[in-house]
Amino acid sequence: MDHIQDFIPLHLCFDGAGREVEVLDVVQLDEDIYRIEENPVFTENVAYGDVIRVKAIKDASMYIETIEKSTFTRHNWLLSKEVIFSLELKMLKNKIRDWKGKSQQVFGGIFIVNLPANVEVDINDEVQRVIDIVQK
């Protein structure tokens, strides 16, 4: 039986000096080890599902290393407001959840999808189908 783990916000620093900090939802696995539960926007160093080691500094945690890479593949699109708010995209988000994936919207129009590597779905075709339907 799966149990629900509580996400905690982690102030994560990637520049080593504490200037570039992004707050990410994580699950704490050990004292200084976390699993990333959303996609960072400002760095490619880590992705949804990665397990990382950090070092606590002041009000943030400094990224040290990735211990385990995510088994998910990441896809990104910049979508129009019409597509973002469409029923078709909402239905696709439900399918993504059914495929054990995760979808995320940032800055209004950036649509990010993480799918397990073993999912045999062409997500680019699925998103294009939504765009085509909405733009008719």
PDB file of C-alpha atoms in Angstrom:
ATOM      1  CA  MET A   1       0.000   0.000   0.000  1.00  0.00           C
ATOM      2  CA  ASP A   2       1.336   3.419  -0.995  1.00  0.00           C
ATOM      3  CA  HIS A   3       1.523   6.010   1.701  1.00  0.00           C
ATOM      4  CA  ILE A   4       1.416   9.718   1.079  1.00  0.00           C
ATOM      5  CA  GLN A   5       4.660  11.529   1.740  1.00  0.00           C
ATOM      6  CA  ASP A   6       4.606  15.167   2.730  1.00  0.00           C
ATOM      7  CA  PHE A   7       6.416  17.526   0.404  1.00  0.00           C
ATOM      8  CA  ILE A   8       8.512  20.177   2.067  1.00  0.00           C
ATOM      9  CA  PRO A   9       9.760  23.377   0.436  1.00  0.00           C
ATOM     10  CA  LEU A  10      13.550  23.379   0.098  1.00  0.00           C
ATOM     11  CA  HIS A  11      15.423  26.610  -0.640  1.00  0.00           C
ATOM     12  CA  LEU A  12      17.972  25.178  -3.046  1.00  0.00           C
ATOM     13  CA  CYS A  13      21.080  27.044  -4.171  1.00  0.00           C
ATOM     14  CA  PHE A  14      23.031  26.029  -7.271  1.00  0.00           C
ATOM     15  CA  ASP A  15      25.621  28.823  -7.562  1.00  0.00           C
ATOM     16  CA  GLY A  16      27.569  28.015  -4.383  1.00  0.00           C
ATOM     17  CA  ALA A  17      27.205  31.559  -3.064  1.00  0.00           C
ATOM     18  CA  GLY A  18      23.548  31.606  -2.049  1.00  0.00           C
ATOM     19  CA  ARG A  19      22.538  34.205  -4.659  1.00  0.00           C
ATOM     20  CA  GLU A  20      20.531  31.955  -6.987  1.00  0.00           C
ATOM     21  CA  VAL A  21      17.973  30.188  -4.826  1.00  0.00           C
ATOM     22  CA  GLU A  22      14.917  28.335  -6.048  1.00  0.00           C
ATOM     23  CA  VAL A  23      12.256  26.922  -3.733  1.00  0.00           C
ATOM     24  CA  LEU A  24      11.357  23.360  -4.742  1.00  0.00           C
ATOM     25  CA  ASP A  25       9.007  20.771  -3.291  1.00  0.00           C
ATOM     26  CA  VAL A  26      11.028  17.794  -2.093  1.00  0.00           C
ATOM     27  CA  VAL A  27      10.710  14.656   0.007  1.00  0.00           C
ATOM     28  CA  GLN A  28      13.421  14.264   2.624  1.00  0.00           C
ATOM     29  CA  LEU A  29      14.982  10.795   2.464  1.00  0.00           C
ATOM     30  CA  ASP A  30      17.862  11.291   4.904  1.00  0.00           C
ATOM     31  CA  GLU A  31      19.535  14.105   6.831  1.00  0.00           C
ATOM     32  CA  ASP A  32      21.009  15.767   3.727  1.00  0.00           C
ATOM     33  CA  ILE A  33      19.345  13.745   0.940  1.00  0.00           C
ATOM     34  CA  TYR A  34      16.156  14.756  -0.894  1.00  0.00           C
ATOM     35  CA  ARG A  35      14.068  13.657  -3.856  1.00  0.00           C
ATOM     36  CA  ILE A  36      12.982  16.518  -6.135  1.00  0.00           C
ATOM     37  CA  GLU A  37       9.182  16.512  -6.588  1.00  0.00           C
ATOM     38  CA  GLU A  38       8.858  19.238  -9.219  1.00  0.00           C
ATOM     39  CA  ASN A  39      10.912  20.657 -12.053  1.00  0.00           C
ATOM     40  CA  PRO A  40      13.165  23.572 -11.245  1.00  0.00           C
ATOM     41  CA  VAL A  41      12.698  26.465 -13.619  1.00  0.00           C
ATOM     42  CA  PHE A  42      16.073  28.160 -13.377  1.00  0.00           C
ATOM     43  CA  THR A  43      18.486  25.226 -13.630  1.00  0.00           C
ATOM     44  CA  GLU A  44      19.062  22.087 -15.648  1.00  0.00           C
ATOM     45  CA  ASN A  45      21.233  20.593 -12.855  1.00  0.00           C
ATOM     46  CA  VAL A  46      18.340  18.634 -11.378  1.00  0.00           C
ATOM     47  CA  ALA A  47      14.951  17.412 -12.559  1.00  0.00           C
ATOM     48  CA  TYR A  48      11.758  15.928 -11.176  1.00  0.00           C
ATOM     49  CA  GLY A  49      12.544  12.596  -9.515  1.00  0.00           C
ATOM     50  CA  ASP A  50      16.279  13.172  -8.996  1.00  0.00           C
ATOM     51  CA  VAL A  51      17.729  12.242  -5.597  1.00  0.00           C
ATOM     52  CA  ILE A  52      20.249  14.853  -4.476  1.00  0.00           C
ATOM     53  CA  ARG A  53      22.659  15.585  -1.623  1.00  0.00           C
ATOM     54  CA  VAL A  54      22.758  19.104  -0.209  1.00  0.00           C
ATOM     55  CA  LYS A  55      24.663  21.038   2.434  1.00  0.00           C
ATOM     56  CA  ALA A  56      22.757  23.399   4.703  1.00  0.00           C
ATOM     57  CA  ILE A  57      23.991  27.013   4.545  1.00  0.00           C
ATOM     58  CA  LYS A  58      22.267  29.939   6.262  1.00  0.00           C
ATOM     59  CA  ASP A  59      18.678  30.037   4.992  1.00  0.00           C
ATOM     60  CA  ALA A  60      19.218  27.682   2.050  1.00  0.00           C
ATOM     61  CA  SER A  61      20.668  24.337   1.044  1.00  0.00           C
ATOM     62  CA  MET A  62      23.551  24.180  -1.384  1.00  0.00           C
ATOM     63  CA  TYR A  63      23.333  21.542  -4.112  1.00  0.00           C
ATOM     64  CA  ILE A  64      26.286  19.153  -3.780  1.00  0.00           C
ATOM     65  CA  GLU A  65      25.564  16.261  -6.140  1.00  0.00           C
ATOM     66  CA  THR A  66      22.943  14.114  -7.796  1.00  0.00           C
ATOM     67  CA  ILE A  67      22.990  10.671  -6.181  1.00  0.00           C
ATOM     68  CA  GLU A  68      20.378   9.101  -8.441  1.00  0.00           C
ATOM     69  CA  LYS A  69      19.050  10.445 -11.748  1.00  0.00           C
ATOM     70  CA  SER A  70      15.326  10.442 -12.366  1.00  0.00           C
ATOM     71  CA  THR A  71      13.831   7.611 -14.396  1.00  0.00           C
ATOM     72  CA  PHE A  72      11.462  10.162 -15.957  1.00  0.00           C
ATOM     73  CA  THR A  73      11.890  11.913 -19.291  1.00  0.00           C
ATOM     74  CA  ARG A  74      11.169  15.645 -19.410  1.00  0.00           C
ATOM     75  CA  HIS A  75       9.348  17.490 -22.185  1.00  0.00           C
ATOM     76  CA  ASN A  76       8.615  21.240 -22.422  1.00  0.00           C
ATOM     77  CA  TRP A  77       6.309  23.438 -24.503  1.00  0.00           C
ATOM     78  CA  LEU A  78       5.366  27.099 -24.581  1.00  0.00           C
ATOM     79  CA  LEU A  79       1.596  27.109 -25.108  1.00  0.00           C
ATOM     80  CA  SER A  80      -0.947  29.828 -25.852  1.00  0.00           C
ATOM     81  CA  LYS A  81      -3.449  30.941 -23.248  1.00  0.00           C
ATOM     82  CA  GLU A  82      -6.240  29.230 -25.232  1.00  0.00           C
ATOM     83  CA  VAL A  83      -4.430  25.887 -25.102  1.00  0.00           C
ATOM     84  CA  ILE A  84      -3.405  26.236 -21.434  1.00  0.00           C
ATOM     85  CA  PHE A  85      -7.013  26.823 -20.340  1.00  0.00           C
ATOM     86  CA  SER A  86      -8.588  24.288 -22.715  1.00  0.00           C
ATOM     87  CA  LEU A  87     -10.635  21.289 -21.689  1.00  0.00           C
ATOM     88  CA  GLU A  88      -8.464  19.218 -24.059  1.00  0.00           C
ATOM     89  CA  LEU A  89      -5.285  20.032 -22.111  1.00  0.00           C
ATOM     90  CA  LYS A  90      -7.080  19.258 -18.854  1.00  0.00           C
ATOM     91  CA  MET A  91      -8.025  15.848 -20.287  1.00  0.00           C
ATOM     92  CA  LEU A  92      -4.409  15.287 -21.391  1.00  0.00           C
ATOM     93  CA  LYS A  93      -3.202  16.119 -17.857  1.00  0.00           C
ATOM     94  CA  ASN A  94      -5.507  13.379 -16.559  1.00  0.00           C
ATOM     95  CA  LYS A  95      -4.019  10.925 -19.077  1.00  0.00           C
ATOM     96  CA  ILE A  96      -0.498  11.931 -17.982  1.00  0.00           C
ATOM     97  CA  ARG A  97      -1.474  11.151 -14.392  1.00  0.00           C
ATOM     98  CA  ASP A  98      -2.912   7.790 -15.517  1.00  0.00           C
ATOM     99  CA  TRP A  99       0.438   7.050 -17.215  1.00  0.00           C
ATOM    100  CA  LYS A 100       2.097   7.694 -13.789  1.00  0.00           C
ATOM    101  CA  GLY A 101       3.595  10.930 -15.079  1.00  0.00           C
ATOM    102  CA  LYS A 102       3.546  14.489 -13.812  1.00  0.00           C
ATOM    103  CA  SER A 103       2.549  17.700 -15.558  1.00  0.00           C
ATOM    104  CA  GLN A 104       3.360  21.188 -14.395  1.00  0.00           C
ATOM    105  CA  GLN A 105       2.633  24.727 -15.606  1.00  0.00           C
ATOM    106  CA  VAL A 106       5.009  27.570 -14.856  1.00  0.00           C
ATOM    107  CA  PHE A 107       4.910  31.253 -15.749  1.00  0.00           C
ATOM    108  CA  GLY A 108       1.436  30.822 -17.209  1.00  0.00           C
ATOM    109  CA  GLY A 109       2.302  29.195 -20.530  1.00  0.00           C
ATOM    110  CA  ILE A 110       5.212  26.826 -20.016  1.00  0.00           C
ATOM    111  CA  PHE A 111       3.909  23.273 -19.894  1.00  0.00           C
ATOM    112  CA  ILE A 112       6.300  20.638 -18.521  1.00  0.00           C
ATOM    113  CA  VAL A 113       5.632  16.909 -18.617  1.00  0.00           C
ATOM    114  CA  ASN A 114       7.635  14.157 -16.933  1.00  0.00           C
ATOM    115  CA  LEU A 115       6.856  10.612 -18.008  1.00  0.00           C
ATOM    116  CA  PRO A 116       8.303   7.320 -16.804  1.00  0.00           C
ATOM    117  CA  ALA A 117      10.926   6.141 -19.303  1.00  0.00           C
ATOM    118  CA  ASN A 118       8.932   2.963 -20.032  1.00  0.00           C
ATOM    119  CA  VAL A 119       5.728   4.748 -21.133  1.00  0.00           C
ATOM    120  CA  GLU A 120       5.088   4.056 -24.809  1.00  0.00           C
ATOM    121  CA  VAL A 121       3.301   7.304 -25.595  1.00  0.00           C
ATOM    122  CA  ASP A 122       4.423   9.962 -28.045  1.00  0.00           C
ATOM    123  CA  ILE A 123       3.742  12.932 -25.796  1.00  0.00           C
ATOM    124  CA  ASN A 124       4.724  15.359 -28.558  1.00  0.00           C
ATOM    125  CA  ASP A 125       1.925  13.953 -30.733  1.00  0.00           C
ATOM    126  CA  GLU A 126      -0.511  14.139 -27.816  1.00  0.00           C
ATOM    127  CA  VAL A 127       0.288  17.807 -27.118  1.00  0.00           C
ATOM    128  CA  GLN A 128       0.193  18.658 -30.846  1.00  0.00           C
ATOM    129  CA  ARG A 129      -3.249  17.029 -31.085  1.00  0.00           C
ATOM    130  CA  VAL A 130      -4.474  19.311 -28.269  1.00  0.00           C
ATOM    131  CA  ILE A 131      -3.004  22.377 -30.006  1.00  0.00           C
ATOM    132  CA  ASP A 132      -4.594  21.404 -33.334  1.00  0.00           C
ATOM    133  CA  ILE A 133      -8.048  20.890 -31.751  1.00  0.00           C
ATOM    134  CA  VAL A 134      -7.944  24.186 -29.848  1.00  0.00           C
ATOM    135  CA  GLN A 135      -6.735  26.212 -32.825  1.00  0.00           C
ATOM    136  CA  LYS A 136      -9.554  25.010 -35.145  1.00  0.00           C
TER     137      LYS A 136
END
